[in-house]
Amino acid sequence: MESVGLFPVLAVSAVLFATGVGGVLTRKNALIVFMSVELMLNAVNLSFVAFSRHSGLVDGQVFALFVMAVAAAEAAVGLALVILLFRNRVTVSLDDLDLMKG
Amino acid sequence: MTEAVLFYLFSLVAIVAGLSVVLARNPIASALSLVVCFFFLAADYVLLDAHFVAVIQILVYAGAIMVLFIFVIMLLNLRDDAPTPLLEISRRGLVGMAVAGVLGTGLIAALEALPVTAAAKIPEGYGKVESVGISIFSGAYLLPFEVVSVLLTVALVGAVVLAKREI
C-alpha cells in the first residue's frame, strides 16, 4: 500500500464516520440508528488498521479485534432491547419514546 | 499502482453502501447495504496487509452480527417508515446533515494537517494469524482479551434475560 499512503485511507474512514453520525442524527428507526453506529465502529476500525500498517506494528489490528468483540456485545444487548421495546410499545420509532419527556 | 486502483474502487463502493445504509427507507435494504459495506471494508483490510482482521470482519460482522440484525428485522415484521419522501427535508434532517458534513470536512482537514511520515517496513508474516496471536497472547493484551471474554458472557446473559418473556 505504499502507492496510496496513509491519508486516503484515513479520509475514507472519516467519510464513513460522518455518514454514520448523519444516520444517527437523522433517522428515527431504532434499528437503522443501530446500523449507523456499527458503521461508525467500522470507520474507526479502518483507521486502526491503517495506522497499524503505517507503523508496522500489529497492535492496531489487535485493537480492531477488540472493537469487533465489543460491537458484537453491543449488538446483542441492543437488539434485545429493541425486541423488548417492540413487545411493549409495538413501535421501534425513537420519536414515540417520549415517556421521560426528553 | 494496481493496489491504489483497487483501494479507491473498494473504498468508493464501501462509501456508497454506507450512504445507502443511512438513506434507505426499508430496514432490510439498510442491513444488506451494510453487509456490502463490510465486505468491501474487508477487501480494504486485505490491501492493508491485515489478513486476519479481514477474515474476522467477514465472519463476525457480515456473518454473525448482520444475521442477528436481519433476523430481528424479520422477527419484528416492520412496516415501512411513515411514507415521507426522501427529499422532503425536515428540520432534524437538515441539522443532522449539517453536523455530519461539518464533522466530515473537519476530520479530513485535521487529517490533512498530519505530518507526512514514511511507512515503516513491515516484518515477515505481518497481519497473519501467527503475528496477531503472538501480539494478543504474549504481550500487554492478554488481560484485556480475558476481560473481553467476560464481557461477551455478560452480554449473552443480559440479552437472554432482556428478551425472554418469563425467566
Short mmCIF file of C-alpha atoms in Angstrom, two decimals:
data_model
loop_
_atom_site.label_atom_id
_atom_site.label_comp_id
_atom_site.label_asym_id
_atom_site.label_seq_id
_atom_site.Cartn_x
_atom_site.Cartn_y
_atom_site.Cartn_z
CA MET A 1 0.00 0.00 0.00
CA GLU A 2 2.95 2.36 -0.29
CA SER A 3 1.36 3.60 -3.51
CA VAL A 4 -1.66 5.01 -1.64
CA GLY A 5 -0.23 6.28 1.61
CA LEU A 6 -1.93 6.96 4.91
CA PHE A 7 -4.11 9.98 4.17
CA PRO A 8 -6.58 8.48 1.63
CA VAL A 9 -7.36 5.59 3.97
CA LEU A 10 -8.00 7.96 6.88
CA ALA A 11 -10.13 10.16 4.61
CA VAL A 12 -12.31 7.17 3.69
CA SER A 13 -12.59 6.38 7.38
CA ALA A 14 -13.60 9.99 8.15
CA VAL A 15 -16.27 9.95 5.43
CA LEU A 16 -17.73 6.68 6.72
CA PHE A 17 -17.72 8.01 10.29
CA ALA A 18 -19.51 11.21 9.24
CA THR A 19 -22.06 9.11 7.34
CA GLY A 20 -22.73 7.13 10.49
CA VAL A 21 -23.13 10.31 12.55
CA GLY A 22 -25.58 11.63 9.97
CA GLY A 23 -27.57 8.40 10.20
CA VAL A 24 -27.73 8.54 14.00
CA LEU A 25 -28.91 12.16 13.91
CA THR A 26 -31.44 11.94 11.08
CA ARG A 27 -33.09 8.52 11.24
CA LYS A 28 -35.80 7.60 13.70
CA ASN A 29 -35.95 3.85 13.19
CA ALA A 30 -34.03 2.39 16.15
CA LEU A 31 -32.64 -0.45 14.01
CA ILE A 32 -31.21 1.90 11.40
CA VAL A 33 -29.69 4.04 14.16
CA PHE A 34 -28.01 0.88 15.44
CA MET A 35 -26.67 0.08 11.99
CA SER A 36 -25.28 3.61 11.73
CA VAL A 37 -23.43 3.04 15.00
CA GLU A 38 -21.96 -0.14 13.51
CA LEU A 39 -20.87 1.89 10.50
CA MET A 40 -19.07 4.34 12.80
CA LEU A 41 -17.33 1.50 14.64
CA ASN A 42 -16.14 0.13 11.28
CA ALA A 43 -14.82 3.52 10.24
CA VAL A 44 -12.74 3.60 13.42
CA ASN A 45 -11.54 0.05 12.74
CA LEU A 46 -10.32 1.14 9.31
CA SER A 47 -8.30 3.90 10.98
CA PHE A 48 -6.81 1.43 13.45
CA VAL A 49 -5.77 -0.92 10.66
CA ALA A 50 -4.36 1.92 8.57
CA PHE A 51 -2.24 3.25 11.43
CA SER A 52 -1.18 -0.29 12.25
CA ARG A 53 0.04 -0.79 8.69
CA HIS A 54 1.75 2.59 8.73
CA SER A 55 3.65 1.94 11.95
CA GLY A 56 4.49 -1.68 11.10
CA LEU A 57 3.13 -2.96 14.45
CA VAL A 58 0.19 -5.35 14.80
CA ASP A 59 -1.17 -3.57 17.91
CA GLY A 60 -3.69 -1.61 15.84
CA GLN A 61 -5.10 -4.82 14.42
CA VAL A 62 -5.46 -6.24 17.94
CA PHE A 63 -7.44 -3.13 18.86
CA ALA A 64 -9.64 -3.62 15.79
CA LEU A 65 -10.40 -7.14 17.00
CA PHE A 66 -11.35 -5.78 20.44
CA VAL A 67 -13.66 -3.23 18.79
CA MET A 68 -15.36 -6.07 16.90
CA ALA A 69 -15.90 -8.03 20.12
CA VAL A 70 -17.42 -5.01 21.87
CA ALA A 71 -19.59 -4.34 18.79
CA ALA A 72 -20.90 -7.90 18.95
CA ALA A 73 -21.81 -7.48 22.63
CA GLU A 74 -23.44 -4.13 21.92
CA ALA A 75 -25.48 -5.55 19.04
CA ALA A 76 -26.73 -8.47 21.14
CA VAL A 77 -27.89 -6.30 24.06
CA GLY A 78 -29.18 -3.53 21.80
CA LEU A 79 -31.28 -5.84 19.68
CA ALA A 80 -32.68 -7.48 22.81
CA LEU A 81 -33.70 -4.01 23.97
CA VAL A 82 -35.35 -3.32 20.59
CA ILE A 83 -37.31 -6.58 20.81
CA LEU A 84 -38.42 -5.72 24.36
CA LEU A 85 -39.40 -2.24 23.20
CA PHE A 86 -41.41 -3.60 20.29
CA ARG A 87 -43.18 -6.05 22.58
CA ASN A 88 -44.24 -3.30 24.98
CA ARG A 89 -44.94 -0.37 22.63
CA VAL A 90 -45.37 -2.01 19.19
CA THR A 91 -43.03 0.51 17.62
CA VAL A 92 -39.31 0.95 17.03
CA SER A 93 -39.60 4.64 16.21
CA LEU A 94 -37.42 6.70 18.52
CA ASP A 95 -39.88 9.61 18.22
CA ASP A 96 -42.57 7.65 20.06
CA LEU A 97 -40.34 7.01 23.04
CA ASP A 98 -41.06 10.20 24.95
CA LEU A 99 -42.01 8.68 28.30
CA MET A 100 -39.25 10.62 30.03
CA LYS A 101 -40.21 13.85 28.21
CA GLY A 102 -36.69 14.16 26.85
CA MET B 1 -0.43 1.02 -8.96
CA THR B 2 -2.92 -1.83 -9.15
CA GLU B 3 -3.20 -1.66 -5.38
CA ALA B 4 -4.08 2.02 -5.49
CA VAL B 5 -6.75 1.49 -8.16
CA LEU B 6 -8.25 -1.41 -6.21
CA PHE B 7 -8.16 0.60 -2.99
CA TYR B 8 -10.04 3.53 -4.48
CA LEU B 9 -12.55 1.19 -6.14
CA PHE B 10 -13.26 -0.76 -2.93
CA SER B 11 -13.44 2.41 -0.85
CA LEU B 12 -15.85 4.03 -3.29
CA VAL B 13 -18.19 1.04 -3.11
CA ALA B 14 -17.90 1.00 0.69
CA ILE B 15 -18.79 4.69 0.94
CA VAL B 16 -21.73 4.36 -1.46
CA ALA B 17 -23.00 1.35 0.51
CA GLY B 18 -22.53 3.33 3.74
CA LEU B 19 -24.59 6.20 2.38
CA SER B 20 -27.22 3.72 1.28
CA VAL B 21 -27.43 2.37 4.85
CA VAL B 22 -28.38 5.83 6.07
CA LEU B 23 -30.63 6.80 3.16
CA ALA B 24 -32.54 3.56 2.54
CA ARG B 25 -36.18 3.62 3.60
CA ASN B 26 -36.53 -0.12 4.16
CA PRO B 27 -34.54 -1.52 7.13
CA ILE B 28 -33.78 -4.70 5.19
CA ALA B 29 -32.25 -2.64 2.36
CA SER B 30 -30.21 -0.82 5.01
CA ALA B 31 -28.97 -4.07 6.51
CA LEU B 32 -27.99 -5.54 3.14
CA SER B 33 -26.15 -2.34 2.20
CA LEU B 34 -24.27 -2.63 5.48
CA VAL B 35 -23.24 -6.18 4.57
CA VAL B 36 -21.89 -4.90 1.23
CA CYS B 37 -20.05 -2.12 3.06
CA PHE B 38 -18.46 -4.65 5.46
CA PHE B 39 -17.32 -6.88 2.60
CA PHE B 40 -15.59 -4.04 0.79
CA LEU B 41 -14.01 -2.81 4.00
CA ALA B 42 -12.67 -6.33 4.44
CA ALA B 43 -11.17 -6.02 0.95
CA ASP B 44 -9.50 -2.79 2.08
CA TYR B 45 -8.11 -4.60 5.11
CA VAL B 46 -6.53 -7.18 2.81
CA LEU B 47 -4.89 -4.39 0.84
CA LEU B 48 -3.57 -3.04 4.16
CA ASP B 49 -1.99 -6.45 4.93
CA ALA B 50 -4.47 -7.15 7.74
CA HIS B 51 -5.47 -10.60 6.53
CA PHE B 52 -6.67 -12.00 9.85
CA VAL B 53 -8.76 -8.91 10.63
CA ALA B 54 -10.30 -9.11 7.15
CA VAL B 55 -11.38 -12.72 7.69
CA ILE B 56 -12.77 -11.93 11.14
CA GLN B 57 -14.58 -8.91 9.69
CA ILE B 58 -16.44 -11.17 7.25
CA LEU B 59 -17.04 -13.97 9.77
CA VAL B 60 -18.12 -11.87 12.74
CA TYR B 61 -19.57 -8.71 11.21
CA ALA B 62 -21.03 -9.77 7.88
CA GLY B 63 -21.72 -13.27 9.15
CA ALA B 64 -22.86 -13.12 12.75
CA ILE B 65 -23.84 -9.55 13.62
CA MET B 66 -25.71 -8.80 10.41
CA VAL B 67 -27.56 -12.11 10.54
CA LEU B 68 -28.70 -11.06 14.02
CA PHE B 69 -29.85 -7.70 12.65
CA ILE B 70 -31.74 -9.21 9.71
CA PHE B 71 -33.25 -11.85 11.99
CA VAL B 72 -34.59 -9.16 14.32
CA ILE B 73 -35.92 -7.04 11.44
CA MET B 74 -37.81 -10.01 10.06
CA LEU B 75 -38.98 -11.07 13.52
CA LEU B 76 -40.49 -7.65 14.16
CA ASN B 77 -42.13 -7.59 10.73
CA LEU B 78 -41.92 -3.81 10.49
CA ARG B 79 -43.94 -1.86 8.02
CA ASP B 80 -42.08 0.84 6.13
CA ASP B 81 -41.46 4.10 7.89
CA ALA B 82 -44.20 6.67 7.57
CA PRO B 83 -44.13 7.35 3.83
CA THR B 84 -42.25 10.63 3.85
CA PRO B 85 -40.43 11.26 0.59
CA LEU B 86 -36.70 11.32 0.98
CA LEU B 87 -36.21 14.78 -0.42
CA GLU B 88 -38.72 16.44 1.87
CA ILE B 89 -36.19 18.00 4.22
CA SER B 90 -37.23 18.06 7.83
CA ARG B 91 -35.52 20.30 10.35
CA ARG B 92 -33.90 17.33 12.02
CA GLY B 93 -32.67 16.00 8.69
CA LEU B 94 -31.16 19.36 7.86
CA VAL B 95 -29.43 19.67 11.23
CA GLY B 96 -28.18 16.08 11.05
CA MET B 97 -26.75 16.50 7.56
CA ALA B 98 -25.12 19.81 8.51
CA VAL B 99 -23.47 18.29 11.59
CA ALA B 100 -22.28 15.27 9.59
CA GLY B 101 -20.92 17.50 6.83
CA VAL B 102 -19.07 19.78 9.24
CA LEU B 103 -17.69 16.77 11.12
CA GLY B 104 -16.53 15.07 7.91
CA THR B 105 -14.81 18.13 6.45
CA GLY B 106 -13.32 18.99 9.83
CA LEU B 107 -11.90 15.50 10.25
CA ILE B 108 -10.43 15.48 6.75
CA ALA B 109 -8.92 18.95 7.26
CA ALA B 110 -7.38 17.81 10.55
CA LEU B 111 -6.00 14.66 8.91
CA GLU B 112 -4.52 16.65 6.07
CA ALA B 113 -2.56 18.65 8.64
CA LEU B 114 -0.90 15.48 9.95
CA PRO B 115 2.83 15.40 9.29
CA VAL B 116 3.63 13.01 6.46
CA THR B 117 5.98 10.24 7.53
CA ALA B 118 7.26 7.27 5.60
CA ALA B 119 5.50 3.97 6.21
CA ALA B 120 7.51 1.56 8.31
CA LYS B 121 8.84 -1.62 6.75
CA ILE B 122 6.52 -4.45 7.74
CA PRO B 123 8.06 -7.65 9.08
CA GLU B 124 7.61 -11.08 7.53
CA GLY B 125 4.21 -12.63 8.29
CA TYR B 126 2.69 -9.29 9.31
CA GLY B 127 -1.09 -9.42 9.85
CA LYS B 128 -1.30 -13.19 9.66
CA VAL B 129 -2.85 -15.27 12.44
CA GLU B 130 0.53 -16.03 13.97
CA SER B 131 1.73 -12.47 14.45
CA VAL B 132 -1.66 -11.22 15.70
CA GLY B 133 -1.93 -14.19 18.05
CA ILE B 134 1.55 -13.64 19.46
CA SER B 135 0.72 -9.98 19.99
CA ILE B 136 -2.50 -10.83 21.85
CA PHE B 137 -1.29 -13.70 23.99
CA SER B 138 2.26 -12.79 24.88
CA GLY B 139 2.05 -9.06 25.36
CA ALA B 140 0.06 -6.47 27.26
CA TYR B 141 -3.20 -7.59 25.61
CA LEU B 142 -3.68 -10.85 27.48
CA LEU B 143 -5.69 -9.34 30.34
CA PRO B 144 -7.90 -7.20 28.01
CA PHE B 145 -8.53 -10.33 25.95
CA GLU B 146 -9.79 -12.22 29.00
CA VAL B 147 -11.90 -9.23 30.06
CA VAL B 148 -13.50 -9.20 26.60
CA SER B 149 -14.47 -12.85 27.01
CA VAL B 150 -16.17 -11.97 30.31
CA LEU B 151 -17.88 -9.01 28.60
CA LEU B 152 -19.25 -11.30 25.89
CA THR B 153 -20.62 -13.70 28.52
CA VAL B 154 -22.28 -10.81 30.36
CA ALA B 155 -23.81 -9.52 27.11
CA LEU B 156 -25.07 -13.01 26.24
CA VAL B 157 -26.76 -13.48 29.62
CA GLY B 158 -28.10 -9.92 29.53
CA ALA B 159 -29.61 -10.36 26.07
CA VAL B 160 -31.35 -13.59 27.10
CA VAL B 161 -32.69 -12.03 30.31
CA LEU B 162 -33.97 -8.98 28.45
CA ALA B 163 -35.63 -10.77 25.57
CA LYS B 164 -37.13 -13.72 27.41
CA ARG B 165 -40.77 -13.38 28.40
CA GLU B 166 -40.51 -15.21 31.71
CA ILE B 167 -37.34 -16.28 33.38
#
